[in-house]
Coordinates of C-alpha atoms in Angstrom, one line a residue:
Chain A
X1 CA 167.6 14.9 151.3
X2 CA 171.2 15.8 150.4
X3 CA 171.6 15.3 146.6
X4 CA 175.1 14.0 147.0
X5 CA 173.9 11.2 149.3
X6 CA 171.0 10.5 146.9
X7 CA 173.6 10.2 144.1
X8 CA 175.6 7.7 146.0
X9 CA 172.5 5.7 146.8
X10 CA 171.6 5.6 143.1
X11 CA 175.1 4.4 142.2
X12 CA 174.7 1.7 144.9
X13 CA 171.5 0.6 143.4
X14 CA 173.1 0.3 140.0
X15 CA 176.0 -1.8 141.4
X16 CA 173.4 -3.9 143.2
X17 CA 171.8 -4.7 139.9
X18 CA 175.1 -5.6 138.4
X19 CA 175.7 -8.2 141.1
X20 CA 172.1 -9.4 140.8
X21 CA 172.2 -10.3 137.1
X22 CA 174.6 -13.3 137.4
X23 CA 173.0 -14.3 140.8
X24 CA 169.7 -14.5 139.0
X25 CA 171.0 -17.6 137.3
X26 CA 172.7 -18.9 140.4
X27 CA 176.2 -17.7 139.5
X28 CA 178.0 -15.9 142.4
X29 CA 180.3 -13.3 140.7
X30 CA 182.2 -10.9 142.8
X31 CA 183.6 -9.1 139.7
X32 CA 181.3 -6.1 139.6
X33 CA 183.8 -3.8 141.4
X34 CA 186.5 -4.8 139.0
X35 CA 184.3 -3.8 136.0
X36 CA 183.2 -0.7 137.9
X37 CA 186.9 0.2 138.3
X38 CA 187.5 -0.3 134.6
X39 CA 184.7 2.0 133.7
X40 CA 185.9 4.6 136.1
X41 CA 189.5 4.4 134.8
X42 CA 188.3 4.8 131.2
X43 CA 186.3 7.9 132.1
X44 CA 189.1 9.3 134.2
X45 CA 191.7 8.7 131.4
X46 CA 189.6 9.9 128.5
X47 CA 188.3 13.0 130.1
X48 CA 191.6 14.2 131.5
X49 CA 193.9 13.2 128.6
X50 CA 191.8 14.1 125.6
X51 CA 191.1 17.8 125.4
X52 CA 188.9 17.2 122.3
X53 CA 186.3 15.6 124.5
X54 CA 186.1 18.7 126.7
X55 CA 184.4 21.0 124.1
X56 CA 184.2 24.7 124.3
X57 CA 181.8 25.3 127.2
X58 CA 182.8 25.5 130.8
X59 CA 181.1 22.3 131.8
X60 CA 182.2 19.0 130.4
X61 CA 179.7 18.0 127.6
X62 CA 177.2 15.2 128.5
X63 CA 177.7 13.8 125.0
X64 CA 181.3 13.0 125.9
X65 CA 180.1 11.3 129.1
X66 CA 177.8 9.2 127.0
X67 CA 180.6 8.4 124.6
X68 CA 182.8 7.3 127.6
X69 CA 179.9 5.1 128.8
X70 CA 179.6 3.5 125.4
X71 CA 183.3 2.7 125.3
X72 CA 183.2 1.4 128.9
X73 CA 180.3 -0.8 128.0
X74 CA 182.0 -2.2 125.0
X75 CA 185.3 -2.9 126.8
X76 CA 183.9 -4.3 130.0
X77 CA 181.4 -6.4 127.9
X78 CA 184.3 -7.8 125.8
X79 CA 186.5 -8.6 128.8
X80 CA 183.5 -10.3 130.6
X81 CA 182.8 -12.3 127.5
X82 CA 186.4 -13.5 127.2
X83 CA 186.7 -14.4 130.9
X84 CA 183.2 -15.7 131.3
X85 CA 183.5 -18.1 128.4
X86 CA 186.4 -19.8 130.2
X87 CA 185.2 -19.6 133.8
X88 CA 181.5 -20.1 133.5
X89 CA 182.1 -23.7 132.3
X90 CA 183.2 -24.5 135.8
X91 CA 181.2 -25.1 138.9
X92 CA 179.8 -22.2 141.0
X93 CA 182.6 -22.0 143.5
X94 CA 185.2 -21.5 140.8
X95 CA 183.4 -18.5 139.4
X96 CA 183.4 -16.8 142.7
X97 CA 187.2 -17.5 143.1
X98 CA 188.0 -16.5 139.6
X99 CA 186.1 -13.2 139.9
X100 CA 187.9 -12.4 143.2
X101 CA 191.2 -13.0 141.4
X102 CA 190.1 -10.8 138.5
X103 CA 189.3 -7.9 140.9
X104 CA 192.7 -8.3 142.6
X105 CA 194.7 -8.5 139.4
X106 CA 193.0 -5.3 138.1
X107 CA 193.7 -3.6 141.4
X108 CA 197.4 -4.6 141.2
X109 CA 197.7 -3.4 137.6
X110 CA 196.0 -0.1 138.3
X111 CA 198.2 0.4 141.3
X112 CA 201.4 -0.1 139.3
X113 CA 200.8 1.5 135.9
X114 CA 202.0 5.1 135.5
X115 CA 199.1 6.0 133.2
X116 CA 196.5 5.3 136.0
X117 CA 198.5 7.4 138.5
X118 CA 199.7 4.6 140.7
X119 CA 198.4 4.6 144.3
X120 CA 197.3 8.2 144.2
X121 CA 195.1 7.8 141.1
X122 CA 193.8 10.4 138.7
X123 CA 192.7 13.8 139.8
X124 CA 190.7 16.7 138.4
X125 CA 188.2 14.7 136.4
X126 CA 186.1 17.4 134.6
X127 CA 182.5 18.0 135.7
X128 CA 179.6 17.7 133.3
X129 CA 177.2 19.1 136.0
X130 CA 177.5 22.1 138.3
X131 CA 176.3 20.2 141.4
X132 CA 175.2 16.9 142.8
X133 CA 171.6 17.6 141.7
X134 CA 172.5 17.3 138.0
X135 CA 174.3 14.0 138.8
X136 CA 171.3 12.7 140.7
X137 CA 168.9 13.4 137.9
X138 CA 171.2 11.8 135.3
X139 CA 171.9 8.7 137.5
X140 CA 168.2 8.4 138.4
X141 CA 167.4 8.3 134.6
X142 CA 170.1 5.7 134.1
X143 CA 168.9 3.6 137.0
X144 CA 165.3 3.8 135.7
X145 CA 166.5 2.7 132.3
X146 CA 168.5 -0.3 133.7
X147 CA 165.5 -1.2 135.9
X148 CA 163.2 -1.2 133.0
X149 CA 165.6 -3.4 131.0
X150 CA 165.9 -5.8 133.9
X151 CA 162.1 -5.9 134.2
X152 CA 161.8 -6.6 130.5
X153 CA 164.5 -9.3 130.9
X154 CA 162.6 -11.0 133.8
X155 CA 159.5 -11.4 131.6
X156 CA 161.2 -12.5 128.5
X157 CA 162.8 -15.8 127.4
X158 CA 166.4 -15.2 128.5
X159 CA 165.4 -13.9 131.9
X160 CA 163.1 -16.9 132.5
X161 CA 165.8 -19.2 131.4
X162 CA 168.1 -17.5 134.0
X163 CA 165.7 -18.3 136.7
X164 CA 165.4 -21.9 135.4
X165 CA 169.1 -22.3 135.6
X166 CA 169.2 -21.0 139.1
X167 CA 166.6 -23.5 140.2
X168 CA 168.1 -26.5 138.5
X169 CA 170.8 -26.2 135.9
X170 CA 170.6 -29.8 134.6
X171 CA 166.8 -29.7 134.3
X172 CA 167.1 -26.4 132.5
X173 CA 169.6 -27.8 130.1
X174 CA 167.4 -30.8 129.5
X175 CA 164.6 -28.5 128.4
X176 CA 166.8 -27.2 125.6
X177 CA 168.1 -24.0 127.3
X178 CA 171.7 -23.2 126.2
X179 CA 172.8 -22.8 129.8
X180 CA 176.4 -21.6 128.9
X181 CA 175.0 -18.9 126.6
X182 CA 172.5 -17.6 129.1
X183 CA 175.0 -17.6 132.0
X184 CA 177.5 -15.7 129.8
X185 CA 174.7 -13.2 128.8
X186 CA 174.1 -12.5 132.5
X187 CA 177.8 -12.1 133.2
X188 CA 178.3 -9.7 130.3
X189 CA 175.3 -7.6 131.2
X190 CA 176.5 -7.4 134.8
X191 CA 179.9 -6.2 133.6
X192 CA 178.3 -3.6 131.3
X193 CA 176.1 -2.2 134.1
X194 CA 179.1 -2.0 136.4
X195 CA 181.2 -0.4 133.7
X196 CA 178.8 2.5 132.9
X197 CA 178.2 3.0 136.6
X198 CA 182.0 3.5 137.0
X199 CA 182.0 6.2 134.4
X200 CA 179.3 8.2 136.2
X201 CA 181.0 7.6 139.5
X202 CA 184.4 8.8 138.3
X203 CA 183.0 12.2 137.2
X204 CA 181.0 12.5 140.3
X205 CA 183.9 11.7 142.7
X206 CA 186.2 13.9 140.7
X207 CA 189.2 11.5 141.3
X208 CA 189.7 7.9 140.7
X209 CA 192.2 5.3 142.2
X210 CA 192.8 1.6 142.6
X211 CA 191.1 1.5 146.0
X212 CA 187.7 2.0 144.4
X213 CA 187.6 -1.5 143.0
X214 CA 189.0 -3.7 145.8
X215 CA 187.8 -6.7 147.8
X216 CA 186.0 -4.4 150.2
X217 CA 183.9 -3.1 147.4
X218 CA 183.1 -6.7 146.4
X219 CA 181.8 -7.4 149.9
X220 CA 179.8 -4.2 150.0
X221 CA 178.0 -4.8 146.7
X222 CA 177.3 -8.4 147.6
X223 CA 175.6 -7.2 150.8
X224 CA 173.3 -5.1 148.7
X225 CA 171.9 -8.1 146.9
X226 CA 172.0 -10.5 149.9
X227 CA 169.9 -8.0 151.9
X228 CA 167.6 -7.0 149.1
X229 CA 167.1 -10.4 147.5
X230 CA 168.4 -11.8 144.2
X231 CA 165.2 -13.1 142.6
X232 CA 163.7 -9.8 141.3
X233 CA 165.4 -6.5 140.3
X234 CA 163.6 -4.6 143.0
X235 CA 165.6 -6.4 145.6
X236 CA 169.1 -5.2 144.8
X237 CA 167.9 -1.7 144.0
X238 CA 166.3 -1.5 147.5
X239 CA 169.4 -3.1 149.1
X240 CA 171.7 -0.7 147.3
X241 CA 169.7 2.3 148.3
X242 CA 169.3 1.3 151.9
X243 CA 172.8 0.1 152.6
X244 CA 174.4 3.1 150.9
X245 CA 172.3 5.4 153.0
X246 CA 173.1 3.3 156.2
X247 CA 176.5 4.9 156.9
X248 CA 174.9 8.3 156.8
X249 CA 172.0 7.3 159.0
X250 CA 174.3 5.5 161.4
X251 CA 176.9 8.3 161.4
X252 CA 177.2 8.2 165.2
X253 CA 178.5 4.6 165.0
X254 CA 181.1 5.5 162.5
X255 CA 183.7 2.7 162.7
X256 CA 180.9 0.1 163.1
X257 CA 179.9 0.5 159.5
X258 CA 181.7 -2.5 158.2
X259 CA 180.7 -4.6 161.2
X260 CA 177.1 -3.8 160.4
X261 CA 177.8 -4.9 156.8
X262 CA 179.4 -8.1 158.0
X263 CA 176.3 -8.7 160.2
X264 CA 174.0 -8.2 157.2
X265 CA 176.1 -10.7 155.1
X266 CA 176.2 -13.2 157.9
X267 CA 172.6 -13.0 159.2
X268 CA 170.9 -12.2 155.8
X269 CA 171.1 -15.7 154.4
X270 CA 170.3 -17.2 157.7
X271 CA 167.2 -15.1 158.5
X272 CA 166.0 -14.1 155.0
X273 CA 167.3 -16.8 152.6
X274 CA 165.4 -15.0 149.9
X275 CA 166.3 -11.5 150.8
X276 CA 163.9 -8.7 151.8
X277 CA 162.1 -8.8 148.5
X278 CA 161.0 -12.0 146.7
X279 CA 158.5 -12.4 144.0
X280 CA 156.1 -14.2 146.4
X281 CA 156.3 -11.3 148.8
X282 CA 155.6 -8.9 146.0
X283 CA 152.6 -11.0 145.0
X284 CA 151.0 -11.0 148.4
X285 CA 151.6 -7.3 148.6
X286 CA 149.9 -7.0 145.2
X287 CA 146.8 -8.7 146.6
X288 CA 146.5 -6.1 149.3
X289 CA 146.7 -3.4 146.6
X290 CA 143.3 -2.5 145.2
X291 CA 143.0 -1.5 141.5
X292 CA 145.3 -2.5 138.7
X293 CA 147.6 -5.3 139.8
X294 CA 150.9 -3.7 138.9
X295 CA 153.0 -5.7 141.4
X296 CA 151.0 -8.9 141.4
X297 CA 152.5 -10.5 138.4
X298 CA 153.4 -14.1 138.1
X299 CA 156.5 -15.2 139.9
X300 CA 159.2 -16.0 137.3
Chain B
X1 CA 225.2 -23.7 143.6
X2 CA 225.8 -19.9 143.6
X3 CA 224.9 -18.3 146.9
X4 CA 222.3 -15.9 145.3
X5 CA 220.3 -19.0 144.1
X6 CA 220.4 -20.6 147.6
X7 CA 219.2 -17.3 149.0
X8 CA 216.4 -17.1 146.5
X9 CA 215.4 -20.7 147.1
X10 CA 215.3 -20.4 150.9
X11 CA 213.4 -17.1 150.7
X12 CA 210.9 -18.6 148.4
X13 CA 210.5 -21.8 150.4
X14 CA 210.1 -20.0 153.7
X15 CA 207.4 -17.7 152.3
X16 CA 205.9 -20.7 150.5
X17 CA 205.8 -22.7 153.7
X18 CA 203.7 -20.0 155.3
X19 CA 201.3 -20.1 152.3
X20 CA 201.2 -23.9 152.7
X21 CA 200.4 -23.7 156.4
X22 CA 197.7 -21.2 155.8
X23 CA 196.3 -23.2 152.9
X24 CA 196.2 -26.5 154.9
X25 CA 193.3 -25.3 157.0
X26 CA 191.6 -23.7 154.1
X27 CA 191.7 -27.0 152.1
X28 CA 190.7 -29.2 155.1
X29 CA 187.4 -27.3 155.4
X30 CA 186.9 -27.4 151.7
X31 CA 187.5 -31.1 151.6
X32 CA 184.8 -31.9 154.1
X33 CA 182.2 -29.2 153.1
X34 CA 183.0 -28.4 149.5
X35 CA 182.9 -24.8 150.2
X36 CA 185.5 -22.0 150.7
X37 CA 185.7 -20.8 154.2
X38 CA 186.2 -17.0 153.7
X39 CA 186.7 -16.4 157.4
X40 CA 190.0 -18.3 157.3
X41 CA 192.0 -15.2 156.6
X42 CA 190.4 -13.4 159.5
X43 CA 191.2 -16.3 161.9
X44 CA 194.8 -16.1 160.7
X45 CA 194.9 -12.4 161.6
X46 CA 193.4 -13.3 164.9
X47 CA 196.2 -15.8 165.6
X48 CA 198.8 -13.1 164.8
X49 CA 197.2 -10.6 167.2
X50 CA 196.8 -13.3 169.9
X51 CA 200.5 -14.1 169.6
X52 CA 201.4 -10.5 169.7
X53 CA 199.4 -9.8 172.9
X54 CA 200.5 -13.0 174.7
X55 CA 204.2 -12.2 174.3
X56 CA 203.4 -8.9 176.1
X57 CA 203.0 -6.6 173.1
X58 CA 201.4 -3.2 173.7
X59 CA 198.3 -2.4 171.7
X60 CA 199.5 1.2 171.0
X61 CA 197.6 4.4 170.7
X62 CA 194.6 3.5 168.6
X63 CA 191.4 1.5 169.1
X64 CA 189.2 1.0 172.2
X65 CA 191.9 -1.0 173.9
X66 CA 194.6 1.7 173.3
X67 CA 197.5 1.3 175.6
X68 CA 196.4 -2.2 176.7
X69 CA 199.1 -4.7 177.6
X70 CA 198.8 -8.1 179.3
X71 CA 200.4 -8.0 182.8
X72 CA 202.6 -11.0 181.8
X73 CA 204.8 -11.9 178.8
X74 CA 204.9 -15.5 177.7
X75 CA 207.8 -17.0 175.7
X76 CA 207.1 -17.0 172.0
X77 CA 206.5 -20.8 171.6
X78 CA 203.9 -21.0 174.4
X79 CA 202.2 -17.8 173.1
X80 CA 202.1 -19.3 169.6
X81 CA 200.5 -22.6 170.7
X82 CA 197.9 -20.7 172.9
X83 CA 197.2 -18.4 170.0
X84 CA 196.6 -21.4 167.8
X85 CA 194.2 -22.9 170.3
X86 CA 192.4 -19.5 170.7
X87 CA 192.0 -19.3 166.9
X88 CA 190.7 -22.9 166.8
X89 CA 188.0 -21.9 169.3
X90 CA 187.0 -19.0 167.2
X91 CA 186.9 -21.1 164.1
X92 CA 184.6 -23.5 165.9
X93 CA 182.3 -20.6 166.9
X94 CA 182.2 -19.5 163.2
X95 CA 181.3 -23.1 162.2
X96 CA 178.5 -23.1 164.6
X97 CA 177.1 -19.6 163.6
X98 CA 177.9 -19.4 159.9
X99 CA 177.9 -23.0 158.6
X100 CA 175.9 -25.3 160.8
X101 CA 172.5 -23.5 160.4
X102 CA 172.8 -23.6 156.6
X103 CA 173.9 -27.2 156.6
X104 CA 171.0 -28.3 158.7
X105 CA 168.6 -26.5 156.4
X106 CA 170.2 -28.2 153.4
X107 CA 170.8 -24.7 151.8
X108 CA 172.8 -24.0 148.7
X109 CA 176.5 -24.3 149.6
X110 CA 177.2 -21.0 147.9
X111 CA 175.4 -19.3 150.8
X112 CA 178.0 -20.6 153.2
X113 CA 180.5 -18.6 151.1
X114 CA 178.5 -15.5 151.9
X115 CA 177.9 -16.1 155.6
X116 CA 181.6 -17.0 156.2
X117 CA 182.6 -13.9 154.4
X118 CA 180.3 -12.0 156.8
X119 CA 181.9 -13.7 159.8
X120 CA 185.3 -12.8 158.5
X121 CA 184.4 -9.1 157.9
X122 CA 183.0 -8.9 161.4
X123 CA 186.1 -10.4 163.0
X124 CA 188.5 -8.2 161.1
X125 CA 186.6 -5.1 161.9
X126 CA 186.2 -6.0 165.5
X127 CA 190.0 -6.3 165.7
X128 CA 190.3 -2.9 164.0
X129 CA 187.8 -1.4 166.4
X130 CA 189.6 -2.8 169.5
X131 CA 193.2 -2.4 168.4
X132 CA 193.3 0.2 165.7
X133 CA 194.6 -0.2 162.1
X134 CA 198.3 0.2 162.9
X135 CA 200.8 -2.5 162.2
X136 CA 202.7 -4.4 164.9
X137 CA 205.9 -6.4 164.9
X138 CA 206.6 -9.5 167.0
X139 CA 210.3 -9.0 167.9
X140 CA 212.6 -11.9 167.1
X141 CA 214.1 -11.3 170.6
X142 CA 211.0 -13.1 171.9
X143 CA 212.6 -16.3 170.6
X144 CA 215.3 -16.0 173.2
X145 CA 219.0 -16.0 172.4
X146 CA 219.2 -17.2 168.8
X147 CA 221.6 -15.8 166.2
X148 CA 220.0 -13.4 163.8
X149 CA 221.2 -15.3 160.7
X150 CA 222.7 -18.6 159.8
X151 CA 225.3 -19.4 157.2
X152 CA 224.0 -22.1 154.9
X153 CA 226.3 -23.0 152.0
X154 CA 227.7 -19.6 152.0
X155 CA 224.4 -17.8 152.0
X156 CA 223.3 -15.9 155.0
X157 CA 219.7 -16.8 155.9
X158 CA 217.6 -15.4 158.7
X159 CA 217.2 -17.9 161.5
X160 CA 213.5 -17.1 161.6
X161 CA 213.1 -18.3 158.0
X162 CA 214.7 -21.6 158.8
X163 CA 212.5 -22.0 161.8
X164 CA 209.4 -21.3 159.7
X165 CA 210.4 -23.9 157.2
X166 CA 211.1 -26.5 159.9
X167 CA 207.8 -25.9 161.8
X168 CA 205.7 -25.9 158.6
X169 CA 207.4 -29.2 157.5
X170 CA 206.8 -30.8 161.0
X171 CA 203.1 -29.7 161.0
X172 CA 202.5 -31.0 157.4
X173 CA 204.1 -34.4 158.3
X174 CA 202.1 -34.6 161.5
X175 CA 198.8 -33.8 159.7
X176 CA 199.5 -36.2 156.9
X177 CA 200.3 -39.0 159.4
X178 CA 197.1 -38.3 161.2
X179 CA 194.9 -38.2 158.2
X180 CA 196.5 -41.3 156.6
X181 CA 197.3 -43.3 159.7
X182 CA 194.7 -42.8 162.4
X183 CA 191.1 -43.9 162.7
X184 CA 189.8 -40.4 163.0
X185 CA 191.9 -39.3 160.1
X186 CA 190.3 -42.0 158.0
X187 CA 186.9 -40.9 159.2
X188 CA 187.7 -37.4 158.0
X189 CA 188.6 -38.8 154.6
X190 CA 185.3 -40.7 154.5
X191 CA 183.3 -37.6 155.4
X192 CA 185.1 -35.6 152.6
X193 CA 184.2 -38.4 150.2
X194 CA 180.5 -38.4 151.1
X195 CA 179.1 -37.1 154.4
X196 CA 175.8 -39.0 154.3
X197 CA 177.4 -42.4 153.5
X198 CA 180.0 -41.8 156.2
X199 CA 177.1 -41.1 158.7
X200 CA 175.5 -44.3 157.7
X201 CA 178.7 -46.1 158.4
X202 CA 178.7 -44.9 161.9
X203 CA 180.9 -41.8 161.6
X204 CA 179.7 -38.7 163.3
X205 CA 179.9 -36.4 160.3
X206 CA 179.1 -33.2 162.2
X207 CA 181.8 -34.0 164.7
X208 CA 184.4 -34.5 161.9
X209 CA 183.4 -31.2 160.3
X210 CA 184.0 -29.6 163.6
X211 CA 187.4 -31.3 163.8
X212 CA 188.3 -29.9 160.4
X213 CA 187.3 -26.4 161.4
X214 CA 189.2 -26.7 164.7
X215 CA 192.3 -28.0 163.1
X216 CA 192.0 -25.4 160.3
X217 CA 191.7 -22.6 162.8
X218 CA 194.7 -23.9 164.8
X219 CA 196.9 -24.1 161.7
X220 CA 195.7 -20.6 160.6
X221 CA 196.4 -19.2 164.0
X222 CA 199.9 -20.7 164.1
X223 CA 200.6 -19.4 160.5
X224 CA 199.4 -15.9 161.6
X225 CA 201.8 -15.9 164.6
X226 CA 204.7 -17.1 162.5
X227 CA 204.1 -14.6 159.7
X228 CA 203.9 -11.9 162.4
X229 CA 207.3 -13.0 163.7
X230 CA 209.0 -13.2 160.3
X231 CA 207.5 -10.2 158.6
X232 CA 205.1 -8.1 160.7
X233 CA 201.4 -7.8 161.4
X234 CA 200.4 -5.2 158.8
X235 CA 197.1 -4.2 160.4
X236 CA 193.9 -6.1 160.8
X237 CA 193.4 -6.5 157.1
X238 CA 196.6 -8.4 156.4
X239 CA 194.9 -11.8 156.7
X240 CA 192.3 -10.9 154.1
X241 CA 195.2 -10.6 151.6
X242 CA 196.4 -14.0 152.6
X243 CA 192.9 -15.4 152.3
X244 CA 192.7 -14.1 148.7
X245 CA 196.2 -15.2 147.7
X246 CA 195.5 -18.5 149.4
X247 CA 192.7 -19.1 146.8
X248 CA 195.5 -19.2 144.2
X249 CA 197.4 -21.8 146.3
X250 CA 194.3 -23.9 146.7
X251 CA 193.4 -23.9 143.1
X252 CA 197.0 -24.5 142.0
X253 CA 197.3 -27.6 144.2
X254 CA 193.8 -28.8 143.8
X255 CA 190.8 -27.7 145.9
X256 CA 190.5 -30.0 148.9
X257 CA 193.8 -31.8 148.5
X258 CA 196.2 -31.6 151.5
X259 CA 199.4 -32.4 149.6
X260 CA 198.2 -30.1 146.9
X261 CA 198.0 -27.2 149.4
X262 CA 201.6 -27.8 150.4
X263 CA 202.8 -28.0 146.8
X264 CA 200.8 -25.0 145.7
X265 CA 202.1 -22.9 148.6
X266 CA 205.7 -23.8 147.9
X267 CA 205.4 -23.1 144.1
X268 CA 203.7 -19.7 144.7
X269 CA 206.2 -18.8 147.3
X270 CA 209.1 -19.7 145.0
X271 CA 207.5 -17.9 142.0
X272 CA 207.0 -14.7 144.1
X273 CA 210.7 -14.8 145.2
X274 CA 211.7 -15.0 141.5
X275 CA 209.8 -11.8 140.6
X276 CA 212.5 -9.3 139.6
X277 CA 212.9 -6.2 141.9
X278 CA 211.8 -3.9 139.1
X279 CA 208.4 -5.5 139.0
X280 CA 208.0 -6.1 142.8
X281 CA 204.7 -4.2 142.6
X282 CA 203.3 -7.0 140.6
X283 CA 204.3 -9.7 143.1
X284 CA 200.8 -9.8 144.5
X285 CA 199.4 -10.8 141.1
X286 CA 201.5 -14.0 140.8
X287 CA 199.1 -16.1 142.8
X288 CA 196.1 -14.9 140.8
X289 CA 198.0 -15.5 137.6
X290 CA 198.5 -19.1 138.6
X291 CA 194.8 -19.3 139.6
X292 CA 193.6 -18.2 136.1
X293 CA 196.1 -20.4 134.4
X294 CA 195.0 -23.5 136.3
X295 CA 191.3 -22.7 135.8
X296 CA 192.1 -22.5 132.1
X297 CA 194.1 -25.7 131.7
X298 CA 193.4 -28.0 134.7
X299 CA 190.6 -26.8 137.0
X300 CA 191.0 -29.7 139.4
X301 CA 194.6 -28.5 140.2
X302 CA 197.9 -30.3 140.1
X303 CA 197.0 -32.9 142.7
X304 CA 193.2 -32.8 142.7
X305 CA 190.7 -35.2 141.2
X306 CA 188.2 -34.1 138.6
X307 CA 184.7 -34.6 139.9
X308 CA 182.0 -35.9 137.6
X309 CA 179.0 -33.7 137.2
X310 CA 176.4 -35.4 139.5
X311 CA 172.7 -35.2 138.8

């Protein structure tokens, strides 16, 4: 398989996880592309404006990429905490609306500021790897790490509390769960994942502009989770991988790409309300599997 | 009053009246279903393209229908009404496909947000596939022999803008009269209050929801045709932008409130007109700024009611 396509699929899976985290507690947030754009802009600005980060060697040092990721995580996390503490108090529909507005405001600002290069964006972002293979390895490691963290989360108290909030927020609150805190946690984690994904994407794409975090991107990433399922982390990963590969697989249809996405978003909730992967489905799969029951864990 | 101020006011009001017209249908559907119909912007786009085709516009050189032109050219007003009806029909189909199955299953209303978004994405991209991504203009000559501009209190105002304002005002008055004065309008209010109780009282709730969708689609289609006339049809995606900005209008006025949608539209139109030319790039952010502000200080909007948290 083409390493460049694989890299894009891995980035898609990461973005899928970012949308999945708030949805796990029943909060529909469309803000992920906005935080992704912030991460990308940070990486693009730092790596092109600060020669000190470039180091002496021909390729851009990976330690600088990690530094950018750290900064992006801190900034997106802080923004998400500030916005989330206001918006998450409100009912579900307001969160979706507010996050759409957030993505649009960020897009308008990026489009108009001189430092972000206006409509053209920022070019010539330095490369830490010599080819897409290096990126794919790096991103695969990052994805594995985020998946592992999500898996831990699903089995521990905050993750179980998230599922409880999704199923019935009032009941969860009556059981002593601090619903506001848990929802905020999910929102911040989602922003951080999107932010660090943006850093990697900016280096990989070599240029960065306002178009990368627009409403289209919100729709695309939402489709990842709707197709894959939002109740376990495997769903969005699978959805992200599949739907990012889809345009390449369906290359002959070309212009139909977004129509196919639209169909997925329209028919997904009607035909598979749970998405392709749900804990129950994994469990029945686990029963078919002889030997150690790796997949057949209790549904959260 | 200085002429610049009159100019600014009329510009703002005519843009705002289009936002209001657009937001009316948006808010009607919200009031009966409690959910945002994300396909509304796509239906608006469709209304603009219908109008463009019906007045005899040529598709141009892109898309599968390249070079297509209807063999007849209707006068603008007839084309606009037919476009509104066509849009209403499409809105009804969307209701049937994207909303009804979820409602019958008693699914989470947030899912309808997603399915309506899907329907909108399909619609917009179908338009792009058939007619290409280029922009079109509905020439003002299709209105017949009207003067290009009117002199109002010393300010020169485009005739089109005055017409927009008048049509929007007439439609708002008619809609309000229908909702407040007629039996079916009262039924609509009852359904938006509580669909199940309304059903028990002998109102066909499903039928009223369809009425809301049909009316909303009609108003969106009319708004699309009018914006196409006064500005232009900036490609198949231009309605999506309206749909997103319209969220600001809805939240400002109060989700589900008909007078709120009108007020919100006018305020945002006027505010956008007041953005200085040096910052015109930020004009698009005005609506979202209002949205955030309202969520911060008064989530139920200017004219909405706060809903208690029901168990």
